mmCIF file of C-alpha atoms in Angstrom:
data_model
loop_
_atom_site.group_PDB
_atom_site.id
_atom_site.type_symbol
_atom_site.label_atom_id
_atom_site.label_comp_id
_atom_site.label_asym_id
_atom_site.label_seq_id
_atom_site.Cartn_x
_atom_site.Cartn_y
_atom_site.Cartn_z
ATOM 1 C CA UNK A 275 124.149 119.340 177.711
ATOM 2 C CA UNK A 276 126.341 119.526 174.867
ATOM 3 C CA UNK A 277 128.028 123.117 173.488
ATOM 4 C CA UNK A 278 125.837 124.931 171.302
ATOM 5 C CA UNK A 279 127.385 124.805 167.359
ATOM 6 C CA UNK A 280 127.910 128.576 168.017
ATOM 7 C CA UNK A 281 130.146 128.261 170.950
ATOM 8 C CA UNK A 282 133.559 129.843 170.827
ATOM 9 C CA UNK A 283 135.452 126.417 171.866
ATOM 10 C CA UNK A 284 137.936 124.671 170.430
ATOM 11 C CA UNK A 285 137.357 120.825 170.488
ATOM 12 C CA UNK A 286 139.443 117.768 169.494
ATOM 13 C CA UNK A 287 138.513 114.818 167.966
ATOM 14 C CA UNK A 288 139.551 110.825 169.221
ATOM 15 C CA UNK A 289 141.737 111.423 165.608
ATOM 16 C CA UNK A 290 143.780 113.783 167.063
ATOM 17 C CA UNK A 291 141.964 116.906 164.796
ATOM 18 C CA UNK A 292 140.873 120.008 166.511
ATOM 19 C CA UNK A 293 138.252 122.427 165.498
ATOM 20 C CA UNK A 294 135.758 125.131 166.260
ATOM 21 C CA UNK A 295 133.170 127.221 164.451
ATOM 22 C CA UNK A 296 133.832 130.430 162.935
ATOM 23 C CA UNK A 297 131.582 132.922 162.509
ATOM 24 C CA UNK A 298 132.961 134.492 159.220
ATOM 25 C CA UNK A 299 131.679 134.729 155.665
ATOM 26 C CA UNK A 300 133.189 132.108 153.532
ATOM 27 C CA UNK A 301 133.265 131.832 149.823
ATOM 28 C CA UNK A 302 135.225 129.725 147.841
ATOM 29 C CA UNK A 303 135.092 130.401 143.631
ATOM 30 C CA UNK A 304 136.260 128.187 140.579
ATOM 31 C CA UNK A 305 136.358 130.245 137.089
ATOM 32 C CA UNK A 306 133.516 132.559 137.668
ATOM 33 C CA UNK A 307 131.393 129.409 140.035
ATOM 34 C CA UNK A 308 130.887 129.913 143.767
ATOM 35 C CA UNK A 309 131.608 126.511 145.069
ATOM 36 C CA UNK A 310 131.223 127.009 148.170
ATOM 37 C CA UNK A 311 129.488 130.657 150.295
ATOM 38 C CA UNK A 312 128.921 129.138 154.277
ATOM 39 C CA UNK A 313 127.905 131.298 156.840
ATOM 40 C CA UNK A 314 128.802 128.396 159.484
ATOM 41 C CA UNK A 315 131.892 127.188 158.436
ATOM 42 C CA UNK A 316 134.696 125.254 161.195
ATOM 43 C CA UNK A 317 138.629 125.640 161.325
ATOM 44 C CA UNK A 318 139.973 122.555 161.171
ATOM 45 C CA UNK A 319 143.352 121.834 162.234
ATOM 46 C CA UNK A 320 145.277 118.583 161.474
ATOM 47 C CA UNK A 321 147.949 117.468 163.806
ATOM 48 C CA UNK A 322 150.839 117.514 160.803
ATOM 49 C CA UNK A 323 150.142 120.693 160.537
ATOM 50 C CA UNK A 324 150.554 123.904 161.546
ATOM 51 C CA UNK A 325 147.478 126.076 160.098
ATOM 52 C CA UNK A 326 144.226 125.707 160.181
ATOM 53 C CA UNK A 327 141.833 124.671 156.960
ATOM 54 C CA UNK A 328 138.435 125.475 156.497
ATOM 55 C CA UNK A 329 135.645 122.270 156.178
ATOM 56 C CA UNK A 330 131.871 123.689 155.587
ATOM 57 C CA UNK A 331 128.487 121.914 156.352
ATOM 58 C CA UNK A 332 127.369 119.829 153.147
ATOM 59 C CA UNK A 333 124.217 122.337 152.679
ATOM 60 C CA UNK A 334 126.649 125.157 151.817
ATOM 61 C CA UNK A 335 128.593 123.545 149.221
ATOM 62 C CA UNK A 336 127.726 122.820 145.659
ATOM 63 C CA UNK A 337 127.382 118.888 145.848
ATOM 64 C CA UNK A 338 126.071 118.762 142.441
ATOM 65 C CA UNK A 339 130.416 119.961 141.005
ATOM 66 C CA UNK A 340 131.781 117.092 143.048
ATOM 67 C CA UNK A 341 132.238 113.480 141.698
ATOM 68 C CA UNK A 342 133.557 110.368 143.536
ATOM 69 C CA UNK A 343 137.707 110.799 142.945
ATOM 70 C CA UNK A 344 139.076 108.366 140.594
ATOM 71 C CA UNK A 345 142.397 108.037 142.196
ATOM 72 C CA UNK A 346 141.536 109.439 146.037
ATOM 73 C CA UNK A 347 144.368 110.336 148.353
ATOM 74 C CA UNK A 348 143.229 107.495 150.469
ATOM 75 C CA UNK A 349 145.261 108.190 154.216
ATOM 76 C CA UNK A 350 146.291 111.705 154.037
ATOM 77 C CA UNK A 351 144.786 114.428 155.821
ATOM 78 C CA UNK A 352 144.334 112.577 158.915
ATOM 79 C CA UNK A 353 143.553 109.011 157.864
ATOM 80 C CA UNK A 354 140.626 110.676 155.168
ATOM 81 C CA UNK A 355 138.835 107.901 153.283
ATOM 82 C CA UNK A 356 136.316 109.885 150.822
ATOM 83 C CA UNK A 357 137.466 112.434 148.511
ATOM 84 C CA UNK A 358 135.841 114.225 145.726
ATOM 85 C CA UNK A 359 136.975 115.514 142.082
ATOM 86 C CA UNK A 360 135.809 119.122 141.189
ATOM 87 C CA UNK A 361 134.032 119.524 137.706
ATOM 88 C CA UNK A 362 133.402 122.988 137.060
ATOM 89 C CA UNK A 363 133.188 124.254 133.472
ATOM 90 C CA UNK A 364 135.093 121.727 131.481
ATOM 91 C CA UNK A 365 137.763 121.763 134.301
ATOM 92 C CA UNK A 366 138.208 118.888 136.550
ATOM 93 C CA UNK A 367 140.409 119.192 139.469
ATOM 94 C CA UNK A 368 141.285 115.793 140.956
ATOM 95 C CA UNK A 369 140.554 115.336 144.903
ATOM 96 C CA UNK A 370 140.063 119.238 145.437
ATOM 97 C CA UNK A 371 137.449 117.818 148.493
ATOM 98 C CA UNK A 372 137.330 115.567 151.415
ATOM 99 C CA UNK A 373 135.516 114.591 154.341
ATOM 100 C CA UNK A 374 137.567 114.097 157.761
ATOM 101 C CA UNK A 375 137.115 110.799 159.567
ATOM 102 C CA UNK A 376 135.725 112.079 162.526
ATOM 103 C CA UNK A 377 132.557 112.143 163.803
ATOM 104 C CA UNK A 378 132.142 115.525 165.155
ATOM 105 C CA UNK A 379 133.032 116.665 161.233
ATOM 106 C CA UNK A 380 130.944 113.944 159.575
ATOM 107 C CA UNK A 381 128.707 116.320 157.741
ATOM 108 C CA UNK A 382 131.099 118.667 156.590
ATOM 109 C CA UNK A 383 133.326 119.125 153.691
ATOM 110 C CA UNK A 384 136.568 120.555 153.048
ATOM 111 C CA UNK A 385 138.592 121.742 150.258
ATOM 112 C CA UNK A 386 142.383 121.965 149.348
ATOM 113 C CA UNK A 387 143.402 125.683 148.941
ATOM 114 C CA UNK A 388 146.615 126.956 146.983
ATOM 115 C CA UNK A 389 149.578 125.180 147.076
ATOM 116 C CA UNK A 390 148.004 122.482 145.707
ATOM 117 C CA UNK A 391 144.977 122.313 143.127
ATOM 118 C CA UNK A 392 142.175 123.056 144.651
ATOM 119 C CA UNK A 393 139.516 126.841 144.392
ATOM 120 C CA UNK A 394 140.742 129.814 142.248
ATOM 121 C CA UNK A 395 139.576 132.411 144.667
ATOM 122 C CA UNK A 396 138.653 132.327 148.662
ATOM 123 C CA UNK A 397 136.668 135.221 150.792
ATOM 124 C CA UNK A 398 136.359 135.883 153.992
ATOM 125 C CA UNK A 399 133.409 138.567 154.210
ATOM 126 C CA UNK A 400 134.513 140.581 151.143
ATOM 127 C CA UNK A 401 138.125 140.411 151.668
ATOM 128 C CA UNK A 402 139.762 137.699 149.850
ATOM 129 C CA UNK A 403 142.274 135.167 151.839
ATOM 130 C CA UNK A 404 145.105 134.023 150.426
ATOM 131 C CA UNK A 405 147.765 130.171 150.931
ATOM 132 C CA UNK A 406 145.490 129.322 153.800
ATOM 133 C CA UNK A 407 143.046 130.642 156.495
ATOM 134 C CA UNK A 408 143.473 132.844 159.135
ATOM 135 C CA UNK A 409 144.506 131.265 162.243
ATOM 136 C CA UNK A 410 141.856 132.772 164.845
ATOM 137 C CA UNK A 411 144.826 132.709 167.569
ATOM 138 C CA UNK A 412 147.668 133.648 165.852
ATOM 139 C CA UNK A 413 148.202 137.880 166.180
ATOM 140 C CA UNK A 414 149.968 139.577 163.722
ATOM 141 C CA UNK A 415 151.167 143.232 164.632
ATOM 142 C CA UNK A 416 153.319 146.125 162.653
ATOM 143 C CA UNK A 417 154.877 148.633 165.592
ATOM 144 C CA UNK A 418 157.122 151.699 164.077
ATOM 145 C CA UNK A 419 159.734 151.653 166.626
ATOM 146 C CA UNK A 420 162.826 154.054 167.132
ATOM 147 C CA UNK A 421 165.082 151.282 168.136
ATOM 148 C CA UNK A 422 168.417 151.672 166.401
ATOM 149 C CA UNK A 423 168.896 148.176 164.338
ATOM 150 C CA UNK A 424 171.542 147.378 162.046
ATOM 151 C CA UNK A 425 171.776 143.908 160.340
ATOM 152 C CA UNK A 426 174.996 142.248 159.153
ATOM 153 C CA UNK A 427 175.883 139.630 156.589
ATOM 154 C CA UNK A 428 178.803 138.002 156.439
ATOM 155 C CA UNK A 429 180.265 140.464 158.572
ATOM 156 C CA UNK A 430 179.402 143.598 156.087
ATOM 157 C CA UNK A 431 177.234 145.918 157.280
ATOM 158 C CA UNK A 432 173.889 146.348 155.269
ATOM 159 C CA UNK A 433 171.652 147.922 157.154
ATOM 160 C CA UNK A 434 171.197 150.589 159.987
ATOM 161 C CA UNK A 435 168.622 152.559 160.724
ATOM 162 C CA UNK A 436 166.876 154.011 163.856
ATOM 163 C CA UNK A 437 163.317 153.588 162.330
ATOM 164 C CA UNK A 438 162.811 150.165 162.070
ATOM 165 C CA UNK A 439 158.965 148.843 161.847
ATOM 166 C CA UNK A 440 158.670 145.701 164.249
ATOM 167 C CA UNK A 441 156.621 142.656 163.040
ATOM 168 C CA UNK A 442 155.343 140.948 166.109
ATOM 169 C CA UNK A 443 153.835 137.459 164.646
ATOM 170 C CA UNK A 444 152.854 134.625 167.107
ATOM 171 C CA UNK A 445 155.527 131.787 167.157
ATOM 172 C CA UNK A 446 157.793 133.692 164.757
ATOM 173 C CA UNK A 447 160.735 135.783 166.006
ATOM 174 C CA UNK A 448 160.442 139.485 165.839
ATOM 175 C CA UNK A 449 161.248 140.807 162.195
ATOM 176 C CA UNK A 450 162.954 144.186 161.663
ATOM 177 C CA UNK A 451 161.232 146.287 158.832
ATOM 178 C CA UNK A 452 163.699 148.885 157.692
ATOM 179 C CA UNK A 453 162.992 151.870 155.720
ATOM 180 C CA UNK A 454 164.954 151.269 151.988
ATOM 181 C CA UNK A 455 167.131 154.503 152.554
ATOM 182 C CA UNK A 456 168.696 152.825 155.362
ATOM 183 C CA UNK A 457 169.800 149.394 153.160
ATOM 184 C CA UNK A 458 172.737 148.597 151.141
ATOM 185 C CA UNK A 459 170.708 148.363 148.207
ATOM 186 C CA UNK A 460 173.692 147.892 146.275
ATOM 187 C CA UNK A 461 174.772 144.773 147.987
ATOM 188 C CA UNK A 462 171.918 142.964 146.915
ATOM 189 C CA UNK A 463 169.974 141.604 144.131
ATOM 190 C CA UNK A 464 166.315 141.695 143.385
ATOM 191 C CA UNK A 465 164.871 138.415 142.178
ATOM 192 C CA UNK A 466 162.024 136.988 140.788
ATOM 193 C CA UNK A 467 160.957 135.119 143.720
ATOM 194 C CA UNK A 468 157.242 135.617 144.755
ATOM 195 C CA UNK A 469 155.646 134.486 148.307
ATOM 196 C CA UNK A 470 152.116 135.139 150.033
ATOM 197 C CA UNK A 471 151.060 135.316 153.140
ATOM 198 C CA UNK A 472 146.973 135.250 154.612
ATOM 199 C CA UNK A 473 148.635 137.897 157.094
ATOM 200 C CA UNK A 474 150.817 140.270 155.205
ATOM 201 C CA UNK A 475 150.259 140.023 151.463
ATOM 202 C CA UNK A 476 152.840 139.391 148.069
ATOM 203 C CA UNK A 477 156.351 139.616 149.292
ATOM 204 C CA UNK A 478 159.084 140.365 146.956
ATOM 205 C CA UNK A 479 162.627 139.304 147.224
ATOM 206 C CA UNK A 480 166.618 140.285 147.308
ATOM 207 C CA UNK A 481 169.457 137.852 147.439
ATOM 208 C CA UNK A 482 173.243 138.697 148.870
ATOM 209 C CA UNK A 483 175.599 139.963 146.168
ATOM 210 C CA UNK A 484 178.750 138.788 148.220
ATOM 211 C CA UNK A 485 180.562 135.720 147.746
ATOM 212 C CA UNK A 486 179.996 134.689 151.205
ATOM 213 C CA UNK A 487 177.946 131.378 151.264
ATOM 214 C CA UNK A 488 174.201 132.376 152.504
ATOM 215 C CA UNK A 489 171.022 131.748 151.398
ATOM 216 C CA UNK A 490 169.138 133.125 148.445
ATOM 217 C CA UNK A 491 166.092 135.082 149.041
ATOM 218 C CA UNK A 492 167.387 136.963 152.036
ATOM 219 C CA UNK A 493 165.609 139.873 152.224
ATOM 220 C CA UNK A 494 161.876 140.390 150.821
ATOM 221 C CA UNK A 495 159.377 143.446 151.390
ATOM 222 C CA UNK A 496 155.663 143.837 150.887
ATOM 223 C CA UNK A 497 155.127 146.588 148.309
ATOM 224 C CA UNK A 498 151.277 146.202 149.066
ATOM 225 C CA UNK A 499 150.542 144.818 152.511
ATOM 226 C CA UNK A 500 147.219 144.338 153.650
ATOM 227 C CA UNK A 501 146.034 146.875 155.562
ATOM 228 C CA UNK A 502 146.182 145.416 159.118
ATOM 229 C CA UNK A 503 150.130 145.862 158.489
ATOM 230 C CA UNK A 504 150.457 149.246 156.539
ATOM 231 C CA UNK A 505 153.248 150.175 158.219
ATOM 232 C CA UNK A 506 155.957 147.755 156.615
ATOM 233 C CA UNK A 507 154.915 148.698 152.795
ATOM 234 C CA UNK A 508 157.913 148.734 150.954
ATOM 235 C CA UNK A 509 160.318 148.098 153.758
ATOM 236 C CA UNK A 510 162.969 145.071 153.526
ATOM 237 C CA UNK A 511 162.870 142.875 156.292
ATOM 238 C CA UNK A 512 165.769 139.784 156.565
ATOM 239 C CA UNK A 513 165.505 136.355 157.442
ATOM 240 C CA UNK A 514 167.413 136.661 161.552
ATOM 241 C CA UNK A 515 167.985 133.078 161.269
ATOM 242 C CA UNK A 516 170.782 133.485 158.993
ATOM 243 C CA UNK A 517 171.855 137.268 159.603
ATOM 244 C CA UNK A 518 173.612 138.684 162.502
ATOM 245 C CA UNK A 519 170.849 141.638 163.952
ATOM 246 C CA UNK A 520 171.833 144.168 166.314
ATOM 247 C CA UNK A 521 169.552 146.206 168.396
ATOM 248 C CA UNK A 522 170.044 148.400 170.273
ATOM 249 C CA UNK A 523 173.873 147.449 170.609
ATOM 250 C CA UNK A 524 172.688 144.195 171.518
ATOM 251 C CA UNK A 525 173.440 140.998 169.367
ATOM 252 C CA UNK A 526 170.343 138.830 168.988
ATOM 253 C CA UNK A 527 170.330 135.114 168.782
ATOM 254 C CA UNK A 528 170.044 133.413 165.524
ATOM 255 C CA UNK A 529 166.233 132.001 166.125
ATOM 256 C CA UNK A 530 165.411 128.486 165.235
ATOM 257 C CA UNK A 531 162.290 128.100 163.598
ATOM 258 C CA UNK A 532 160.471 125.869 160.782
ATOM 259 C CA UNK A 533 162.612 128.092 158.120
ATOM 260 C CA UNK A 534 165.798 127.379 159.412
ATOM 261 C CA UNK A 535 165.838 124.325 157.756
ATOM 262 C CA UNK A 536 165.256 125.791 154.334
ATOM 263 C CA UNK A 537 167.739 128.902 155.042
ATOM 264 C CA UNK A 538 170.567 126.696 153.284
ATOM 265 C CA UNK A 539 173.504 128.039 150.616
ATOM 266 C CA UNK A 540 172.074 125.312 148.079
ATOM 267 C CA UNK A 541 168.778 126.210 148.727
ATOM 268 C CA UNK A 542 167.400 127.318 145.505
ATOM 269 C CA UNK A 543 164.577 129.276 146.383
ATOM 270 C CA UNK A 544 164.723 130.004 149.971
ATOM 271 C CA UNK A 545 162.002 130.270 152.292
ATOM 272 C CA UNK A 546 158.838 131.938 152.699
ATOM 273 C CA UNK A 547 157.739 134.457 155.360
ATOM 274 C CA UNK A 548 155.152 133.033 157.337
#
């Protein structure tokens, strides 16, 4: 006997996509039109990459908004043949929908979120979600810690403190939160880089005021985390991959990780927290 729809299991398709169903309260608005409100929506994950995506059974969308796309994105997102243009209002956003080619996902739909065009606004019960879903079996956890951390650029010292927040985020190094008063404020220089995360919130940003060649956008903070990670508001936090972190007297390892390859000098925006 096959799984019931409301099994907890995570399946994968002959494409190479995986899914399962979710049990959360999805809606998905346009301007002031709900486009989409599911009780029995499926994660969706694509083999390219490395979050998941929400696709919703056809009854729970409005149909009636979406139009055959005049210039589909025939082959991306997994070999997807049929995609739709959004009309809502007088707005029409060009292949904001699709349909996976896979059988197991035939009658569902999904929907581009924010980095490219796609829904204004997404929910998850009443809390709204933001760059992508949350990943079901990723863990995200803020630990105040009285580790003694300092952090180094360049060989200066610009940070040191002994009440350090600890980010524990699945795949991701740890990330040292440090309390403001224990930065070199004065070595760095607030910019007007912006960067959200489905896990943490709006991060602002600092670059390094040194000549020393490092990346921009070294050091960011949440002034208004979500509430699962209250502990790091306001806090600076720096990218280990291209700092030299202490703790404890112990010299950490540079990580590699996907933002490595963005953490460049010539870089001109610099990477974004996970």
């Amino acid at each position: 006997m096959s799984p019931l729809p409301t099994e907890r299991s995570l399946r994968t398709t002959p494409e190479g996509l995986q899914w399962e169903p979710s049990e959360r309260w999805v809606r998905g608005v346009k301007g002031d039109v709900t486009v989409v409100d599911s009780r029995h929506p499926v994660l969706v994950w694509e083999p390219e990459l490395p979050v998941p995506q929400y696709a919703f059974p056809r009854a729970d969308v409005r149909l009636d908004l979406l139009r055959p796309a005049k210039h589909p994105h025939t082959g991306t997102h997994t070999g997807s043949r049929i995609f739709y243009d959004l009309e809502a209002g007088e707005e029409r956003v060009a292949n904001a929908a699709w349909t996976f080619p896979a059988a197991d996902l035939a009658g569902h739909i999904a929907f581009e979120w924010f980095r490219r065009p796609g829904l204004d606004h997404w929910y998850e019960e009443e809390e709204e979600i933001f760059i992508h879903p949350r990943d079901p079996h990723k863990r995200v956890d803020a630990l105040p810690s009285s580790r003694h951390v300092q952090v180094e650029i360049d060989g200066t010292l610009v940070a040191d403190t002994r009440r350090p927040v600890l980010l524990f985020e699945t795949a991701l190094p740890t990330r040292y939160y440090i309390p403001r008063q224990d930065v070199r404020l004065d070595l760095l220089e607030p910019t007007d880089h912006h960067s959200g995360c489905p896990y943490k919130g709006t991060a602002e940003y600092w670059s390094w005021r040194g000549g020393a060649a490092v990346p921009p956008n070294l050091v960011w903070s949440y002034p208004d985390p979500l509430p699962a990670v209250g502990p790091i508001r306001g806090l600076l936090a720096f990218f280990n991959e291209a700092v030299d972190i202490s703790v404890d007297g112990e010299r950490q390892e540079r990580p590699v990780t996907p933002f490595s390859a963005t953490l460049k000098p010539s870089s001109p925006r610099g990477p974004e927290p996970a």
